[in-house]
PDB file of C-alpha atoms in Angstrom:
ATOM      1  CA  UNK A   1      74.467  61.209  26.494  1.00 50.00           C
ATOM      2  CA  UNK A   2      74.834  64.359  24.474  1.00 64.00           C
ATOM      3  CA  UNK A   3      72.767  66.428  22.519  1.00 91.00           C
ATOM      4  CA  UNK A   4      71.080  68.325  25.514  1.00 97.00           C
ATOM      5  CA  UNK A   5      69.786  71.815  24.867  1.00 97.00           C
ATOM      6  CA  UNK A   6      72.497  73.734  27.001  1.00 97.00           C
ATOM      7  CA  UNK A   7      75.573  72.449  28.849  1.00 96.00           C
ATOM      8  CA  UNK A   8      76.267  70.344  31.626  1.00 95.00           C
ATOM      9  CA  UNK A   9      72.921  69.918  33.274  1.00 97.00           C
ATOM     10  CA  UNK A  10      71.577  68.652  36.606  1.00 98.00           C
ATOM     11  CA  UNK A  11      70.383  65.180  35.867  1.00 98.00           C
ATOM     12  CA  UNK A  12      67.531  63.101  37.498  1.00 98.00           C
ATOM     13  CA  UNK A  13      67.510  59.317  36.918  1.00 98.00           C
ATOM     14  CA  UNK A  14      63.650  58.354  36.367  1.00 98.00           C
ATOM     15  CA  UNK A  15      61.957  55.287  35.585  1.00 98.00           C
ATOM     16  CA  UNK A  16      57.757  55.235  34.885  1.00 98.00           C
ATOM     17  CA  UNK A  17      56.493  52.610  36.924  1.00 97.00           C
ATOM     18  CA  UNK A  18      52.977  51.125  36.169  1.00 96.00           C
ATOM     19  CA  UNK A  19      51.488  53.674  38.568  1.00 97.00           C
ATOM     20  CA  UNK A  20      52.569  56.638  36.284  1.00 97.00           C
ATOM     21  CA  UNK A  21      50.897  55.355  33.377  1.00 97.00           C
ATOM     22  CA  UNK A  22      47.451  56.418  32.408  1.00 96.00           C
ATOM     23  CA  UNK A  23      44.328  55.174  30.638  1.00 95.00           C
ATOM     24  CA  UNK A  24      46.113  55.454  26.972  1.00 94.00           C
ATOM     25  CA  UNK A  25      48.684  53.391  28.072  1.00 95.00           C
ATOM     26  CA  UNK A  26      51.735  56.175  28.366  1.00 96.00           C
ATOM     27  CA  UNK A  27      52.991  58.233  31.462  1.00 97.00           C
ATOM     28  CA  UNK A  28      50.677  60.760  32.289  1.00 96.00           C
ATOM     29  CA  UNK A  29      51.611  64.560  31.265  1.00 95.00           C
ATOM     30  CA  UNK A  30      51.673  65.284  35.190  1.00 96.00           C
ATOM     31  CA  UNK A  31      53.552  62.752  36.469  1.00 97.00           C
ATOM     32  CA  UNK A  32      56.314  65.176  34.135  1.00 97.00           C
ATOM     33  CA  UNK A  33      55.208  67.777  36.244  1.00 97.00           C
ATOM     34  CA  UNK A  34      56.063  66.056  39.119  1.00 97.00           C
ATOM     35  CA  UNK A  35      59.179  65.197  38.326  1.00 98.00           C
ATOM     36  CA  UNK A  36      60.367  68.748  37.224  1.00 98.00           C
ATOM     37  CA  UNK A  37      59.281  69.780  40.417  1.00 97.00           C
ATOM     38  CA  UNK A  38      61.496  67.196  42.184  1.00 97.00           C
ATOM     39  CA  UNK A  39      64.235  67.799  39.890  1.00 98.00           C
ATOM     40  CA  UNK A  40      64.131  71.192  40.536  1.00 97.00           C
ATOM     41  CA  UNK A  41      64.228  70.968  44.372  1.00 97.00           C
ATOM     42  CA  UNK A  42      66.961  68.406  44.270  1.00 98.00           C
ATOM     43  CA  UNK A  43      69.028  70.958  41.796  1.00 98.00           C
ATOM     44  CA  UNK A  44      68.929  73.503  44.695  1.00 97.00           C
ATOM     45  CA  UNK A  45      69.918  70.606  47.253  1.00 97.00           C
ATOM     46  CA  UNK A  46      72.825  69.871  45.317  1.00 98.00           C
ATOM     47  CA  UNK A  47      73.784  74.050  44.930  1.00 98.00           C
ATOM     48  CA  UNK A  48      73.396  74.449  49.054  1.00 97.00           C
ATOM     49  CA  UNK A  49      69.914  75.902  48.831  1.00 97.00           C
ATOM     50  CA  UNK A  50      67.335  73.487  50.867  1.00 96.00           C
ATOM     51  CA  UNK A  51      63.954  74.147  52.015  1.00 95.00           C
ATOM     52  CA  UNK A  52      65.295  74.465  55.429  1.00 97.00           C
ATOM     53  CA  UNK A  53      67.638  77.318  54.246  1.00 97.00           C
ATOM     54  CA  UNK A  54      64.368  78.724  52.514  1.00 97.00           C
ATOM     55  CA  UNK A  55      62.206  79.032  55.677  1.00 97.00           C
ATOM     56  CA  UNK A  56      65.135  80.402  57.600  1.00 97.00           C
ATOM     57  CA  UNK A  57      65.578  83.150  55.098  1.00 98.00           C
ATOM     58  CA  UNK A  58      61.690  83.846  54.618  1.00 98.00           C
ATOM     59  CA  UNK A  59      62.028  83.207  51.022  1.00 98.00           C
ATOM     60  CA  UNK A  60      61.078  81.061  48.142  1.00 97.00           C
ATOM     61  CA  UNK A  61      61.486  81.029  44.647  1.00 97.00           C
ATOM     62  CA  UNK A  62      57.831  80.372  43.424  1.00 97.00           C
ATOM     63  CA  UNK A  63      56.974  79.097  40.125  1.00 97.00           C
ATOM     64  CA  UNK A  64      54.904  82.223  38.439  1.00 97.00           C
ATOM     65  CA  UNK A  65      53.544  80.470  35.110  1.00 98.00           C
ATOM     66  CA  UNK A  66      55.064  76.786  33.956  1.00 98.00           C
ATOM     67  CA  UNK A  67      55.407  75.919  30.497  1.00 98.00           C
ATOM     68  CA  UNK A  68      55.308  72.181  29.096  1.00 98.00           C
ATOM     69  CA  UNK A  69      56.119  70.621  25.591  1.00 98.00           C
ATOM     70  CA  UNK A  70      55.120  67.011  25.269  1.00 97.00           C
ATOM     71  CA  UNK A  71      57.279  65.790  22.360  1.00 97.00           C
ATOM     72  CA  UNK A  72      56.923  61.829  22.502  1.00 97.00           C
ATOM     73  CA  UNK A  73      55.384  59.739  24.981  1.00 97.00           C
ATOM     74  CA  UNK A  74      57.315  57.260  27.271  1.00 97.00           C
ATOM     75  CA  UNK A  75      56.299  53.930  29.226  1.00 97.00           C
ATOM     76  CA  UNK A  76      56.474  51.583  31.661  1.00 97.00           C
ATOM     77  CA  UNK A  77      60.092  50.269  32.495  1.00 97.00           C
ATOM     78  CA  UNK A  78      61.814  53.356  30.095  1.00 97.00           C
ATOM     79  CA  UNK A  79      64.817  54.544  31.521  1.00 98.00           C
ATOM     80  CA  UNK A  80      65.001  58.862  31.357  1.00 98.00           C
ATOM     81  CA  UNK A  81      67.312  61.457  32.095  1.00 98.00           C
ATOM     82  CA  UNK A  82      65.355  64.562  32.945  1.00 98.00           C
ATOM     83  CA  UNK A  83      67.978  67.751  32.687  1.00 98.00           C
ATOM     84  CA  UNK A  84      67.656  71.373  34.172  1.00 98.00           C
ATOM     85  CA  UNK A  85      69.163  74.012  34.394  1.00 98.00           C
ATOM     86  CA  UNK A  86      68.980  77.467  35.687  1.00 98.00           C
ATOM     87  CA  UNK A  87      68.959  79.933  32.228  1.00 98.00           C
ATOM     88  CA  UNK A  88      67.913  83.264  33.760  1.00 97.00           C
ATOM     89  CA  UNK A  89      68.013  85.944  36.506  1.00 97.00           C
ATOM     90  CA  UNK A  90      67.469  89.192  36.675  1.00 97.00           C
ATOM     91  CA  UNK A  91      69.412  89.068  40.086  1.00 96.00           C
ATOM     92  CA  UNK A  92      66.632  90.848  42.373  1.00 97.00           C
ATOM     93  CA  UNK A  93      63.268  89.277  41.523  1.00 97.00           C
ATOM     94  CA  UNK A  94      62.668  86.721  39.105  1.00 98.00           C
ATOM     95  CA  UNK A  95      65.042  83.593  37.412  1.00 98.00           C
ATOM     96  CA  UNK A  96      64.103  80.851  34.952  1.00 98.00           C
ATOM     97  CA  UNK A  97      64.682  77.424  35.102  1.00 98.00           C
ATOM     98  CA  UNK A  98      64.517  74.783  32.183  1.00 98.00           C
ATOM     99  CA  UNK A  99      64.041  71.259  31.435  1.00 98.00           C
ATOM    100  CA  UNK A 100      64.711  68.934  28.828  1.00 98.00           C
ATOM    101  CA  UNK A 101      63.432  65.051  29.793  1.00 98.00           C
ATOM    102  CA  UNK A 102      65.071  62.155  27.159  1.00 98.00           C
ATOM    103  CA  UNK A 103      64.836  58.387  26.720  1.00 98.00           C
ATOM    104  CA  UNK A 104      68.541  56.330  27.591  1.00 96.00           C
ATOM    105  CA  UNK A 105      67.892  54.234  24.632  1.00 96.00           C
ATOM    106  CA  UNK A 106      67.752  56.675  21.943  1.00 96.00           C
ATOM    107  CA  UNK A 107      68.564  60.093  23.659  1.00 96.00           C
ATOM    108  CA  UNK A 108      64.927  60.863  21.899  1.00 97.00           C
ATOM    109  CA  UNK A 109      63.752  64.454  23.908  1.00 98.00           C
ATOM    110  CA  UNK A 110      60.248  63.973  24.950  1.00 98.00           C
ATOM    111  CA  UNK A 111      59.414  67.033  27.221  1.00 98.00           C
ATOM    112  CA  UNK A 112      60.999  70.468  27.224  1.00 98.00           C
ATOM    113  CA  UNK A 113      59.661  72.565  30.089  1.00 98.00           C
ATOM    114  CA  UNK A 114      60.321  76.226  31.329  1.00 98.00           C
ATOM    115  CA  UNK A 115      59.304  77.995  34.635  1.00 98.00           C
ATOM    116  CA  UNK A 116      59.197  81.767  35.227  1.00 98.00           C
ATOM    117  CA  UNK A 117      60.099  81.960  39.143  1.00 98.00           C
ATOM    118  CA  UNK A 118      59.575  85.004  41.280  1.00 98.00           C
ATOM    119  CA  UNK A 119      60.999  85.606  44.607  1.00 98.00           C
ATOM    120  CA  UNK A 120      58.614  85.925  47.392  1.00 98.00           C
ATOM    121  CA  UNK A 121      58.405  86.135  51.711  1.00 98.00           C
ATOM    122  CA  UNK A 122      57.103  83.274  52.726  1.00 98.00           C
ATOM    123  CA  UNK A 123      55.402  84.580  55.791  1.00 98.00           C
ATOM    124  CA  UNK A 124      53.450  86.944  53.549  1.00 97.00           C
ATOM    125  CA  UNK A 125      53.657  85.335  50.029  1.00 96.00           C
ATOM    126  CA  UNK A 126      54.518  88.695  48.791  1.00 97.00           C
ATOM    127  CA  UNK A 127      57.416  89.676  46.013  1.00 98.00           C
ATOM    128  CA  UNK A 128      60.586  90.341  48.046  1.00 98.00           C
ATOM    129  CA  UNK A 129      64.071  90.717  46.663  1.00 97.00           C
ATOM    130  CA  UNK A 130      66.316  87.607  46.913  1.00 98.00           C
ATOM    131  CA  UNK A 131      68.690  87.464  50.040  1.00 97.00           C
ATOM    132  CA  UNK A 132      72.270  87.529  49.254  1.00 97.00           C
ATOM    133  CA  UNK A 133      72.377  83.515  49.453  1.00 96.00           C
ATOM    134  CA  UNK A 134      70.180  82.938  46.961  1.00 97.00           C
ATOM    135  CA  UNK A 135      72.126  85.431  44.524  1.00 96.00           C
ATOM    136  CA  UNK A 136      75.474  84.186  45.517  1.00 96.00           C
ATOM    137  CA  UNK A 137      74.394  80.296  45.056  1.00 97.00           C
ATOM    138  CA  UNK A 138      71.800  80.847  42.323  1.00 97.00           C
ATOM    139  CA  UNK A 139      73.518  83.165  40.141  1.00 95.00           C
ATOM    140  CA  UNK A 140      76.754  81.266  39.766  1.00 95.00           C
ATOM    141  CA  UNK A 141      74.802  78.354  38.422  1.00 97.00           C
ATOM    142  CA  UNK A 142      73.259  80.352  35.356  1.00 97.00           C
ATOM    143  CA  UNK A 143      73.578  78.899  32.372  1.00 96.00           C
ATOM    144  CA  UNK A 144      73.270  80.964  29.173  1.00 82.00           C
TER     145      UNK A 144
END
């Protein structure tokens, strides 16, 4: 499938089942929330970054304001391909990650989403600098 926004995403396989649908008959806007939240965790799996490494290190990478586009709906039995990729760092505080979620059939886009993420403790949910394996696994996976 071509035609994503930037190169060579992470890709998530995703299929709405009858419980993601809602009362208009589509899947409901935050079941796409949910799954850029598990496509995002599974991107860091697949860098070397789990949540195990994240409580070890006292850090997180916290969403700090989420941004969603609902293009076209999808439904029951669809397949999807929801991409991300990491687009942004600053390399001390902050990174952003995008999304782009598109029907197999057609390669129609139907969501495009974008987090602002901040670094924080975990003990103390306070801003904290990222630890040297988050820049050295993170920042290598920028895309421009």
């Amino acid at each position: 499938m071509t035609d994503w926004d930037r190169p060579s995403p992470f890709t998530l396989a995703l299929t709405p089942a009858a419980e993601h649908i809602d009362g208009l008959g589509h899947t409901n806007n935050a079941v796409y929330v949910q799954w850029c939240e598990q496509a995002g965790w599974a991107h860091s799996e697949a860098l070397g970054l789990s949540l195990a490494d994240y409580r070890r290190l006292d850090r997180a990478m916290a969403i700090r304001e989420g941004h969603y586009d609902y293009l076209l709906p999808s439904f029951e039995g669809e397949a999807l391909l929801l991409g991300t990729w990491l687009t942004a760092s600053d390399g001390k505080l902050t990174m952003e990650r995008r999304f782009q979620l598109r029907r197999a059939s057609d390669g129609a886009t139907l969501l495009r989403g974008r987090w602002a993420l901040v670094c924080i403790e975990i003990s103390s949910g306070r801003p904290k600098r990222m630890p040297a394996e988050f820049l050295n696994i993170y920042e290598a996976a920028v895309v421009a």
